[in-house]
mmCIF file of C-alpha atoms in Angstrom:
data_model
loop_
_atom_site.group_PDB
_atom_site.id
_atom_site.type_symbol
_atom_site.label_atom_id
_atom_site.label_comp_id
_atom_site.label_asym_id
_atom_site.label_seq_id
_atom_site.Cartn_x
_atom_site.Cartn_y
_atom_site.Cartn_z
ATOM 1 C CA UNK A 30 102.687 103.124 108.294
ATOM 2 C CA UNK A 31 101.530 106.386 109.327
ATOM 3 C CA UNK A 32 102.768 110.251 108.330
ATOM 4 C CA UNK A 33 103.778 112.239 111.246
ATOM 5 C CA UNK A 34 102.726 115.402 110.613
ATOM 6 C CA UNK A 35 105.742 118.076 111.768
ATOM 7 C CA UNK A 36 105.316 121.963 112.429
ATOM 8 C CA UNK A 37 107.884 124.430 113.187
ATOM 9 C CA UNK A 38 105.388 126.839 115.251
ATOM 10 C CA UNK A 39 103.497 126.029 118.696
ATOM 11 C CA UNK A 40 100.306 126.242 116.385
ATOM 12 C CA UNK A 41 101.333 123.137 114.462
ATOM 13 C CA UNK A 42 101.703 120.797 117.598
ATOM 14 C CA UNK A 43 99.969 118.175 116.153
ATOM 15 C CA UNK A 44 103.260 118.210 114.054
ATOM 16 C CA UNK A 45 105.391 117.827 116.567
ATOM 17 C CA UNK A 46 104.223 115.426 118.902
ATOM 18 C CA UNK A 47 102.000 112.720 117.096
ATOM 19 C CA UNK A 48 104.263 109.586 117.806
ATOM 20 C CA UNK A 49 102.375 107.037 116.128
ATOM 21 C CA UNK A 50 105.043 106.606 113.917
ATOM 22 C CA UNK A 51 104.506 104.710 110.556
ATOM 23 C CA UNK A 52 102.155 101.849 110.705
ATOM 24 C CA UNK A 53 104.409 98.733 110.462
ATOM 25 C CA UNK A 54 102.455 95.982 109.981
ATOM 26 C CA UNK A 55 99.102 93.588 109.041
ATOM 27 C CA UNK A 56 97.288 91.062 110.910
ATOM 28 C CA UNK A 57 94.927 88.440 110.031
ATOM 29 C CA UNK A 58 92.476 87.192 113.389
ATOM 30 C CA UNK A 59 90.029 84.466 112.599
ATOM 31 C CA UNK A 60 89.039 85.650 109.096
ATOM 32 C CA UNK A 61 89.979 89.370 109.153
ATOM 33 C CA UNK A 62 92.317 90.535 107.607
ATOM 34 C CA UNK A 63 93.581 94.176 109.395
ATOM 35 C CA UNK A 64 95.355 95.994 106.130
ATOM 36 C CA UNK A 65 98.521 98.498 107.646
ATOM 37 C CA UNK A 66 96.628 102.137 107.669
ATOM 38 C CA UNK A 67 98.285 105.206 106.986
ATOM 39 C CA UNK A 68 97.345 107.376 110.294
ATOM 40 C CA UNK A 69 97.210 105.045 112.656
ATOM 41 C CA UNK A 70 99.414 101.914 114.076
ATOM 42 C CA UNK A 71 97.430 99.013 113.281
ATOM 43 C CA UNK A 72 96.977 96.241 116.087
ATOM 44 C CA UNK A 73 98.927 93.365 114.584
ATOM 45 C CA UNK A 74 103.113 92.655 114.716
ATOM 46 C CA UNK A 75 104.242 91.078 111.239
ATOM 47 C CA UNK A 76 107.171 91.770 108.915
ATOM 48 C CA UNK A 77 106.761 94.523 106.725
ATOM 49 C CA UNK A 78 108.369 97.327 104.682
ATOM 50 C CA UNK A 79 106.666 100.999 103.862
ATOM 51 C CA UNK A 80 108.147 102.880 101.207
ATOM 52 C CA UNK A 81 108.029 105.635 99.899
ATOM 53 C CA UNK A 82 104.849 107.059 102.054
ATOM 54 C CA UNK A 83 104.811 110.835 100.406
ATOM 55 C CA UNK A 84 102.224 113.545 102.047
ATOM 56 C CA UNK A 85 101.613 116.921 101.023
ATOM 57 C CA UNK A 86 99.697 119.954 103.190
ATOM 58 C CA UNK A 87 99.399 123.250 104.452
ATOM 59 C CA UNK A 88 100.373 122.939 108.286
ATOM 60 C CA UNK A 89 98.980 124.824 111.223
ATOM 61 C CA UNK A 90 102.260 127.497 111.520
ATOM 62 C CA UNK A 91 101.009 131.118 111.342
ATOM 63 C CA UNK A 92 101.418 131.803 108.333
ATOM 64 C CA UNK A 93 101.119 128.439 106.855
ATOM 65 C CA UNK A 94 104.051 126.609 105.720
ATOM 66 C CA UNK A 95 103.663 124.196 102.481
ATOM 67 C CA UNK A 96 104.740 120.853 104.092
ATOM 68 C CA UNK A 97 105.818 117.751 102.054
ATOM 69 C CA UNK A 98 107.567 114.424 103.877
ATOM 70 C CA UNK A 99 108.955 111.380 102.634
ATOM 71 C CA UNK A 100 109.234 108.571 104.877
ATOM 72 C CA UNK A 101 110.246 104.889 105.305
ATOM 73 C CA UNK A 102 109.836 102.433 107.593
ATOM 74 C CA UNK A 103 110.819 98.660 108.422
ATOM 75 C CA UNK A 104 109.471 96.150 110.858
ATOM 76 C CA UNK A 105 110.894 93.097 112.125
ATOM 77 C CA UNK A 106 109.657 90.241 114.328
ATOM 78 C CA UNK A 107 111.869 88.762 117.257
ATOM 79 C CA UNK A 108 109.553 86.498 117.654
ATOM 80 C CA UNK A 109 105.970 85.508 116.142
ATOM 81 C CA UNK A 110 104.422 88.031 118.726
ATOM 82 C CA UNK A 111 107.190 90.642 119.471
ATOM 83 C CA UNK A 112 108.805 93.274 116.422
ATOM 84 C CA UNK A 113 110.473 96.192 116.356
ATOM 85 C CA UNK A 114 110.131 98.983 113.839
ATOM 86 C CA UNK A 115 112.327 101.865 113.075
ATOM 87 C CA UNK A 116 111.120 104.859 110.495
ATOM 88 C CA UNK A 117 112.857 108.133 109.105
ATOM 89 C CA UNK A 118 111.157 110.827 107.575
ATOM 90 C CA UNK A 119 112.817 113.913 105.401
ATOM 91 C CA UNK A 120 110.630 117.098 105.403
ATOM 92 C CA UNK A 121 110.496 119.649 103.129
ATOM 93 C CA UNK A 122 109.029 122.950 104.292
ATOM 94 C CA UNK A 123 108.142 126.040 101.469
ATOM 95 C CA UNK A 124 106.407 129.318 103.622
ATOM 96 C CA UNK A 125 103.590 130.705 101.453
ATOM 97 C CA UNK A 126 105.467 134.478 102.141
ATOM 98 C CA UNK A 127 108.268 134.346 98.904
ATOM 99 C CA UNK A 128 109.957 136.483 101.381
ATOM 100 C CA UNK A 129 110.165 133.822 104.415
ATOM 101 C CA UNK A 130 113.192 130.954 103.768
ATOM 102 C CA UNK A 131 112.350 127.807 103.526
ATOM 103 C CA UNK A 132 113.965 124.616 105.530
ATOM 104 C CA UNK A 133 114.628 120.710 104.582
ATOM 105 C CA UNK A 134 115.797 117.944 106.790
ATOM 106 C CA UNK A 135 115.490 114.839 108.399
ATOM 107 C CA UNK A 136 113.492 114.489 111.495
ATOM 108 C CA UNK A 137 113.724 112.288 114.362
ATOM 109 C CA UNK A 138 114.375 108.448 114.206
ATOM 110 C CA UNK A 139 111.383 106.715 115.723
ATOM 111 C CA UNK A 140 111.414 103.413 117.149
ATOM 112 C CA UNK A 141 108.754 101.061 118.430
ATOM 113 C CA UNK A 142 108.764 98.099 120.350
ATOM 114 C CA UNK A 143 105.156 96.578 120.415
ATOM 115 C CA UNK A 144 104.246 93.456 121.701
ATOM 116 C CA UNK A 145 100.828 91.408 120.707
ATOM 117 C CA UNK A 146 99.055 90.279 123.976
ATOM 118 C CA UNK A 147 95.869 88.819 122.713
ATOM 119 C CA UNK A 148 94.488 87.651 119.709
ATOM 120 C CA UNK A 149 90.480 85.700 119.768
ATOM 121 C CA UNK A 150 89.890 84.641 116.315
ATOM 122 C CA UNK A 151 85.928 83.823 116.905
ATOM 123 C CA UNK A 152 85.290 87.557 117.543
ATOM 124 C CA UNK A 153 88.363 88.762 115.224
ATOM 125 C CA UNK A 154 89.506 90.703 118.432
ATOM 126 C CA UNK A 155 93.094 91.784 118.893
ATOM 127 C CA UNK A 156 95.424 94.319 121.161
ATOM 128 C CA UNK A 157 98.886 94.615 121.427
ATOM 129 C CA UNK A 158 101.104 96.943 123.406
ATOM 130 C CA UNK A 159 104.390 98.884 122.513
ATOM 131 C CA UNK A 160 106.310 101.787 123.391
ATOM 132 C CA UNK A 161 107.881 104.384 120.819
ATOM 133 C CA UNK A 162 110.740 106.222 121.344
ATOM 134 C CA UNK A 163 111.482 109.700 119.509
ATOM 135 C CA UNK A 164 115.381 110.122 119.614
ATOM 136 C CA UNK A 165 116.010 113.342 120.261
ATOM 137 C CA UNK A 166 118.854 115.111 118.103
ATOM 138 C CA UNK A 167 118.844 113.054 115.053
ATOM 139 C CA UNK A 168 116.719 115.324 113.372
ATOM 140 C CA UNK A 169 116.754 119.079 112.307
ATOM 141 C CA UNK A 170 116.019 121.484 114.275
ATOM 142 C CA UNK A 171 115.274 123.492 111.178
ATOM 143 C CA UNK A 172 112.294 121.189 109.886
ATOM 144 C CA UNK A 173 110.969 121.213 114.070
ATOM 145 C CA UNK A 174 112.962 118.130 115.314
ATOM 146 C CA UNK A 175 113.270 118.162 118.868
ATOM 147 C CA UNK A 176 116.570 118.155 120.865
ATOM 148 C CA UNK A 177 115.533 115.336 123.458
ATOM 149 C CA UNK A 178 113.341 112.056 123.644
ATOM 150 C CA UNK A 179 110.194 111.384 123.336
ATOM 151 C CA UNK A 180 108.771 107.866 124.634
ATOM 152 C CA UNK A 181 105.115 107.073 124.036
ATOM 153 C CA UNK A 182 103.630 104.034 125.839
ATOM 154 C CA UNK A 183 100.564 102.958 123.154
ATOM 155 C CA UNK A 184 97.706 100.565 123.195
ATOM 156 C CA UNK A 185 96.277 99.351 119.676
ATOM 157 C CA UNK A 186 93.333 96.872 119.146
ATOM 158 C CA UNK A 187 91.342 95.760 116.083
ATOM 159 C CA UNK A 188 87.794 94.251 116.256
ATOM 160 C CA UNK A 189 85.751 92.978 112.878
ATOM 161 C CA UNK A 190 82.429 92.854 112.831
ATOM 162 C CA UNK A 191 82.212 88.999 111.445
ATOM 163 C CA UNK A 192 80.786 87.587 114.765
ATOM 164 C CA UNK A 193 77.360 89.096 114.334
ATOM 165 C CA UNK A 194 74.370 87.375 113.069
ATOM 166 C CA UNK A 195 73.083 86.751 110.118
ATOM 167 C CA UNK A 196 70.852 89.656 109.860
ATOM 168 C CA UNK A 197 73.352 91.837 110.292
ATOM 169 C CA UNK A 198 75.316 90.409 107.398
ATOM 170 C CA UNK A 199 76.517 93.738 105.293
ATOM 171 C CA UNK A 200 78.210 94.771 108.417
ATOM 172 C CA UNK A 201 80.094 91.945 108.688
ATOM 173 C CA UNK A 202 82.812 93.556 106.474
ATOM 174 C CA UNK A 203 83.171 96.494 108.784
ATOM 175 C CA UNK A 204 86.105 96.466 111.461
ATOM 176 C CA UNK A 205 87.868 99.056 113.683
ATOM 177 C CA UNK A 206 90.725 99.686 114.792
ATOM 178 C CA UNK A 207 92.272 102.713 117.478
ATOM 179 C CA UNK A 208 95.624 103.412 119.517
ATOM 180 C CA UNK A 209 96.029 105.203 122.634
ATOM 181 C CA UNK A 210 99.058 106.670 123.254
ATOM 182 C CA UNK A 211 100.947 108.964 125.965
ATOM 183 C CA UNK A 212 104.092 111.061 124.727
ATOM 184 C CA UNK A 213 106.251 111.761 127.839
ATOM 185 C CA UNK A 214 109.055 114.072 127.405
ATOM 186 C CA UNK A 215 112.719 113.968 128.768
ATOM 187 C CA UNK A 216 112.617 117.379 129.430
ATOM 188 C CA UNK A 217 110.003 119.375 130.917
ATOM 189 C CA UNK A 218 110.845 122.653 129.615
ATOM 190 C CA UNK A 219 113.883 124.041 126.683
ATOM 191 C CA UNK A 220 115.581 127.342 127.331
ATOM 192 C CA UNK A 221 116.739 129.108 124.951
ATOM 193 C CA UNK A 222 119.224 132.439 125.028
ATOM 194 C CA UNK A 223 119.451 135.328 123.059
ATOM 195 C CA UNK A 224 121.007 138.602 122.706
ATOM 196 C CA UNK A 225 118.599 142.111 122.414
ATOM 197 C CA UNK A 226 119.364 143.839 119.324
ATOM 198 C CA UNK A 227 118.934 147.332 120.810
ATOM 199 C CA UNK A 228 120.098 146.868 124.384
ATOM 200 C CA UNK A 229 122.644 143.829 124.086
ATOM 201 C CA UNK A 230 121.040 142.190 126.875
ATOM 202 C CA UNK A 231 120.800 138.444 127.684
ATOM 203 C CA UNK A 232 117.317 137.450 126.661
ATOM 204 C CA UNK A 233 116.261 133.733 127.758
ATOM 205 C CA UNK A 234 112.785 132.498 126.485
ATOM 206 C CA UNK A 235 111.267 128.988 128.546
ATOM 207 C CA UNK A 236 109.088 126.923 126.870
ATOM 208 C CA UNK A 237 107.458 123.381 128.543
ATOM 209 C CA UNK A 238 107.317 120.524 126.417
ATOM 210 C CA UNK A 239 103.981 119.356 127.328
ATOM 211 C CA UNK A 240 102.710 115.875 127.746
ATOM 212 C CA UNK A 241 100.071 114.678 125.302
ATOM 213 C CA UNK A 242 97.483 112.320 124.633
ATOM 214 C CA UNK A 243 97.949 110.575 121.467
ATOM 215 C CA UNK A 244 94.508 109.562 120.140
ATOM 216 C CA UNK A 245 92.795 108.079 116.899
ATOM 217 C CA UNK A 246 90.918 104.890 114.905
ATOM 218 C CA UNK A 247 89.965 103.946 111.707
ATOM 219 C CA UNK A 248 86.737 101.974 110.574
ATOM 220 C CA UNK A 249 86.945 100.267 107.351
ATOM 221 C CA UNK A 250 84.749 98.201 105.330
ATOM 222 C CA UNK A 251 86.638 95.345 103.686
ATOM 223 C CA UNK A 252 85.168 94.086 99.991
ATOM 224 C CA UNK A 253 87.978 91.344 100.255
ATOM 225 C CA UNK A 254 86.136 89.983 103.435
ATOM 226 C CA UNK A 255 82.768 90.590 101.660
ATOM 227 C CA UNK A 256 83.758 88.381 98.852
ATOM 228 C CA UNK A 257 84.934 85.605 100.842
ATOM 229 C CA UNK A 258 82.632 85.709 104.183
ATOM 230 C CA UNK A 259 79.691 87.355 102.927
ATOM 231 C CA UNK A 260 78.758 86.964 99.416
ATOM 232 C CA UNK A 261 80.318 87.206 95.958
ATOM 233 C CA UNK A 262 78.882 90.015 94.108
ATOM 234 C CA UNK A 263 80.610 89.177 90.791
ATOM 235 C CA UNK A 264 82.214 92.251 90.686
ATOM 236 C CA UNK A 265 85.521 93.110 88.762
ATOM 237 C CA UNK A 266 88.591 91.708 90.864
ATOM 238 C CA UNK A 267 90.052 95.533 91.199
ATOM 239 C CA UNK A 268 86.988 96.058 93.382
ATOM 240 C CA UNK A 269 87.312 92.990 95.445
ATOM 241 C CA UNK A 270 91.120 94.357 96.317
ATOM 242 C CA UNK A 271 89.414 97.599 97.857
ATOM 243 C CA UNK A 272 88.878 98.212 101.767
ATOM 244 C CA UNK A 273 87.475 101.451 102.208
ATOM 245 C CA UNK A 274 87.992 103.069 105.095
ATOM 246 C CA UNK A 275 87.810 106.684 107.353
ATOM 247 C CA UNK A 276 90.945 107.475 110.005
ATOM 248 C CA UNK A 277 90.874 109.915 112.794
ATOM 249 C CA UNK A 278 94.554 111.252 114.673
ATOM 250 C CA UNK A 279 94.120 113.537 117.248
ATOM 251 C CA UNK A 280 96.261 114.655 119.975
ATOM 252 C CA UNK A 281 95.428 116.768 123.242
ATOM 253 C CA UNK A 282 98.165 118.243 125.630
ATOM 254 C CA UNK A 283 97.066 117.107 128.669
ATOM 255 C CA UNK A 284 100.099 118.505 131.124
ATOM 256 C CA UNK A 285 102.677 121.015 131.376
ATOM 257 C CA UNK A 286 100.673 122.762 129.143
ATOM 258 C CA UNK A 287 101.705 126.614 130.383
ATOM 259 C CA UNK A 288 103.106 127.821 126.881
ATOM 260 C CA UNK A 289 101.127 125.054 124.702
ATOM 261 C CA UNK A 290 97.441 125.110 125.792
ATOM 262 C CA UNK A 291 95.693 122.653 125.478
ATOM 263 C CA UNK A 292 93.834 122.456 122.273
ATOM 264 C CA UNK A 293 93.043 119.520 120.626
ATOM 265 C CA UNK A 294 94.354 119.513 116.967
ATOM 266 C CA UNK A 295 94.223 116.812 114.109
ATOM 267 C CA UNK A 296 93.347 115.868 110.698
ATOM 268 C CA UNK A 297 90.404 113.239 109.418
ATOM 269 C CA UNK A 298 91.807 111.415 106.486
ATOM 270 C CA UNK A 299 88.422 109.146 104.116
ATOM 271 C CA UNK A 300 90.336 107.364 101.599
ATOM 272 C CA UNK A 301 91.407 103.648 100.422
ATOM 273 C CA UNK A 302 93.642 100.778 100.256
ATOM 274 C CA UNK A 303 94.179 98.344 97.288
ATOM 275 C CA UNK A 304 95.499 95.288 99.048
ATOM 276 C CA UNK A 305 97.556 92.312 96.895
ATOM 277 C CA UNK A 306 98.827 89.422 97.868
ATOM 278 C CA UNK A 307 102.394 90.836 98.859
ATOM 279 C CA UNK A 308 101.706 94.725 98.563
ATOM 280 C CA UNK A 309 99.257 97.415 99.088
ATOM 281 C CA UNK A 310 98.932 100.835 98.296
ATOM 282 C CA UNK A 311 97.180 103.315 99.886
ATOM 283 C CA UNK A 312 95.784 107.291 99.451
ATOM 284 C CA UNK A 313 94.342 109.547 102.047
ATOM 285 C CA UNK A 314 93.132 112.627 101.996
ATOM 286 C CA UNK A 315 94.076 115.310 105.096
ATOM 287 C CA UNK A 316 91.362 117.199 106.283
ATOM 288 C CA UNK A 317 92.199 119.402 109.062
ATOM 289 C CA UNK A 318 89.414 119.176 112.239
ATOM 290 C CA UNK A 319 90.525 122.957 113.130
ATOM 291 C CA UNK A 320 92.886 126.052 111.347
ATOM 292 C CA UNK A 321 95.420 125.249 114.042
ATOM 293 C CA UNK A 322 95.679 121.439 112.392
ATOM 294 C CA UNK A 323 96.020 122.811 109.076
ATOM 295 C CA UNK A 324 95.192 125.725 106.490
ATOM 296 C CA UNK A 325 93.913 123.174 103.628
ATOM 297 C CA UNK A 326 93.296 119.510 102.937
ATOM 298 C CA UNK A 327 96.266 117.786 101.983
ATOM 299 C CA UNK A 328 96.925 114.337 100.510
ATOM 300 C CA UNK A 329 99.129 111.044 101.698
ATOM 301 C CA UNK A 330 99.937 107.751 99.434
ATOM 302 C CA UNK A 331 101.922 105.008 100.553
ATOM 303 C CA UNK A 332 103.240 101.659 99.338
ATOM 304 C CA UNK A 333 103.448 98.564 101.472
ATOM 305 C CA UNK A 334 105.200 95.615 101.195
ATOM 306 C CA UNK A 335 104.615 92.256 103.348
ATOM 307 C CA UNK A 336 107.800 90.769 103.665
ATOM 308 C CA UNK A 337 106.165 88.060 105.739
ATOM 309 C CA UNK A 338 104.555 87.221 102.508
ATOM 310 C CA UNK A 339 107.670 87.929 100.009
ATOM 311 C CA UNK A 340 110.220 85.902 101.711
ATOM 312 C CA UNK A 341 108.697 83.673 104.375
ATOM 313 C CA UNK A 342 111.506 81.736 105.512
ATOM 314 C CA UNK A 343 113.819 84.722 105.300
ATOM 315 C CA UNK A 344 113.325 87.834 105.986
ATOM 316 C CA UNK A 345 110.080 87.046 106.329
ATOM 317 C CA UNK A 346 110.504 84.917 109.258
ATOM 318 C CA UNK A 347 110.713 85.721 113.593
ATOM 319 C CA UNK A 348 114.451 85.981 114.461
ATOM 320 C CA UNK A 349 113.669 83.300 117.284
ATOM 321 C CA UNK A 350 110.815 80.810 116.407
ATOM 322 C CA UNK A 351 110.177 78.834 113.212
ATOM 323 C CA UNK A 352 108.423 80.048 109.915
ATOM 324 C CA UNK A 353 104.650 81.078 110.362
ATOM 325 C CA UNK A 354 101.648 80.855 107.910
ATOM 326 C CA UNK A 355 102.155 83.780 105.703
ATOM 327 C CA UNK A 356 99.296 86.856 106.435
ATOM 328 C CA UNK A 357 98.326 86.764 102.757
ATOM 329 C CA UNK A 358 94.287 88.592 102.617
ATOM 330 C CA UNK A 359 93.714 86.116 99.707
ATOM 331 C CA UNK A 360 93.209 82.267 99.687
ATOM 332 C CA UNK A 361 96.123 80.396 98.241
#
């Protein structure tokens, strides 16, 4: 499960159009186990359950607005290959001018349909394919919800390192995994009307919605997989529980750009994940690749649980399709 990080100004569009949504699930290919990252959708389908994911930052409005979200999100399959996910998120912004009001809300419901289309367990290889859908007016306009949909056709893979030789053996623990995604408007351009103070006129101000390219990864080095693949370093069990890892999310407008531009914001978020047996938890840092991404680095946490792992033949389980192996990271 991902944040989605939301801006009220054109400066912050990175807020306002980064549909990756929360990352809703976990996947385990061959011996890999692909933990649910908290920038990125990771390649797998399972059922899972992300809450609270909390985040904290400076965003990239001018002047910068104090920006804190709290979001949820659930994931269900239909079957053992196809789920659907649907998140909230309430926003909270503060302006760093005492003078400036501030703004709370919800914004937009996302939804994802995502659908795994290959899976090679020799080379721990997987993609899947999905769209998201922003709905449009659920949100606040206050807090930067849009008034229309947005629907985002994504690609995600995941590939682990664990097919190379054994020379090569420390970076068997390493993996990546990326999404590509497109956000496509329903509306080209919002007009909005006004009244001159001074002259009374009719004022009308046009602005395009552009189209942008949705764009990140993550590489990770898994101490769980180095324990059980690779060797057993005798370390403490906490450590063993640890995947490292770096994420990227970036997002370019790429048409109807004529009052966006086409700048390329973002953050890069180092941190880790503690991964149990039906839970993990996870912190990030935000670091801001330019000052229209951000004014500082901020901070996101988030606690997962694997519902395919809690309740197996429940909840747990495809609506269509009979109970499947549970994606635990740990032997049983």
């Amino acid at each position: 499960m991902s944040f989605r990080l939301k801006g009220t100004s054109l400066a912050g569009l990175a807020a306002t159009l980064f549909p990756f949504g929360q990352s809703p699930a976990h996947e385990i290919v061959g011996n890999r186990f692909f933990p649910a990252t908290l920038g990125i959708d990771d390649p797998g389908v399972n059922d899972e359950l992300a809450v609270p994911t909390v985040d904290s930052f400076h965003n990239g409005d001018d002047p910068p607005v104090r920006q804190r979200d709290i979001s949820g999100e659930f994931s269900k399959r239909i079957t053992d290959d196809f789920a659907i996910s649907f998140g909230s998120t309430y926003t909270f912004l503060n302006p760093t001018d005492p003078i400036a009001p501030g703004a709370n809300g919800f914004q937009n419901l996302d939804t994802t349909f995502k659908y795994r289309v290959f899976k090679n367990p020799e080379h721990e290889f997987v993609m899947s394919v999905g769209l998201s859908v922003e709905w449009g007016g659920t949100g606040s306009e206050k807090v930067g919800a849009e008034s229309f949909n947005r629907y985002a056709p994504n690609i995600y893979f995941g590939k682990g390192f664990g097919d190379l030789p054994d020379t090569f053996s420390w970076i068997r623990p390493v993996a990546i995994t990326g999404q590509v995604g497109y956000s496509i408007p329903a509306e080209n351009f919002t007009t909005t009307f006004g009244i001159d103070p001074d002259s009374g006129a009719l004022i009308t101000d046009t602005e395009f919605n552009p189209r942008v390219l949705n764009w990140g990864g993550t590489i990770q080095y898994s101490m769980p997989y180095l324990k059980s693949a690779v060797i057993d370093l005798g370390l403490p069990d906490f450590f063993n529980h640890l995947i490292p890892l770096v994420e990227a999310n970036l997002q370019t407008p790429v048409a109807n750009t004529m009052t966006s531009g086409t700048l390329t914001t973002g953050t890069i978020n180092p941190g880790v994940i503690w991964v149990g047996n039906t839970f993990q938890f996870g912190v990030e840092a935000l670091i801001p690749i330019d000052w229209q991404s951000g004014s500082n680095i901020g901070v996101i946490a988030q606690l997962h649980y694997y519902l395919d792992d809690i309740d197996p033949h429940g909840i747990g389980k495809p609506l269509f399709g009979g109970s499947t192996q549970p994606a635990s990271p740990f032997p049983r």
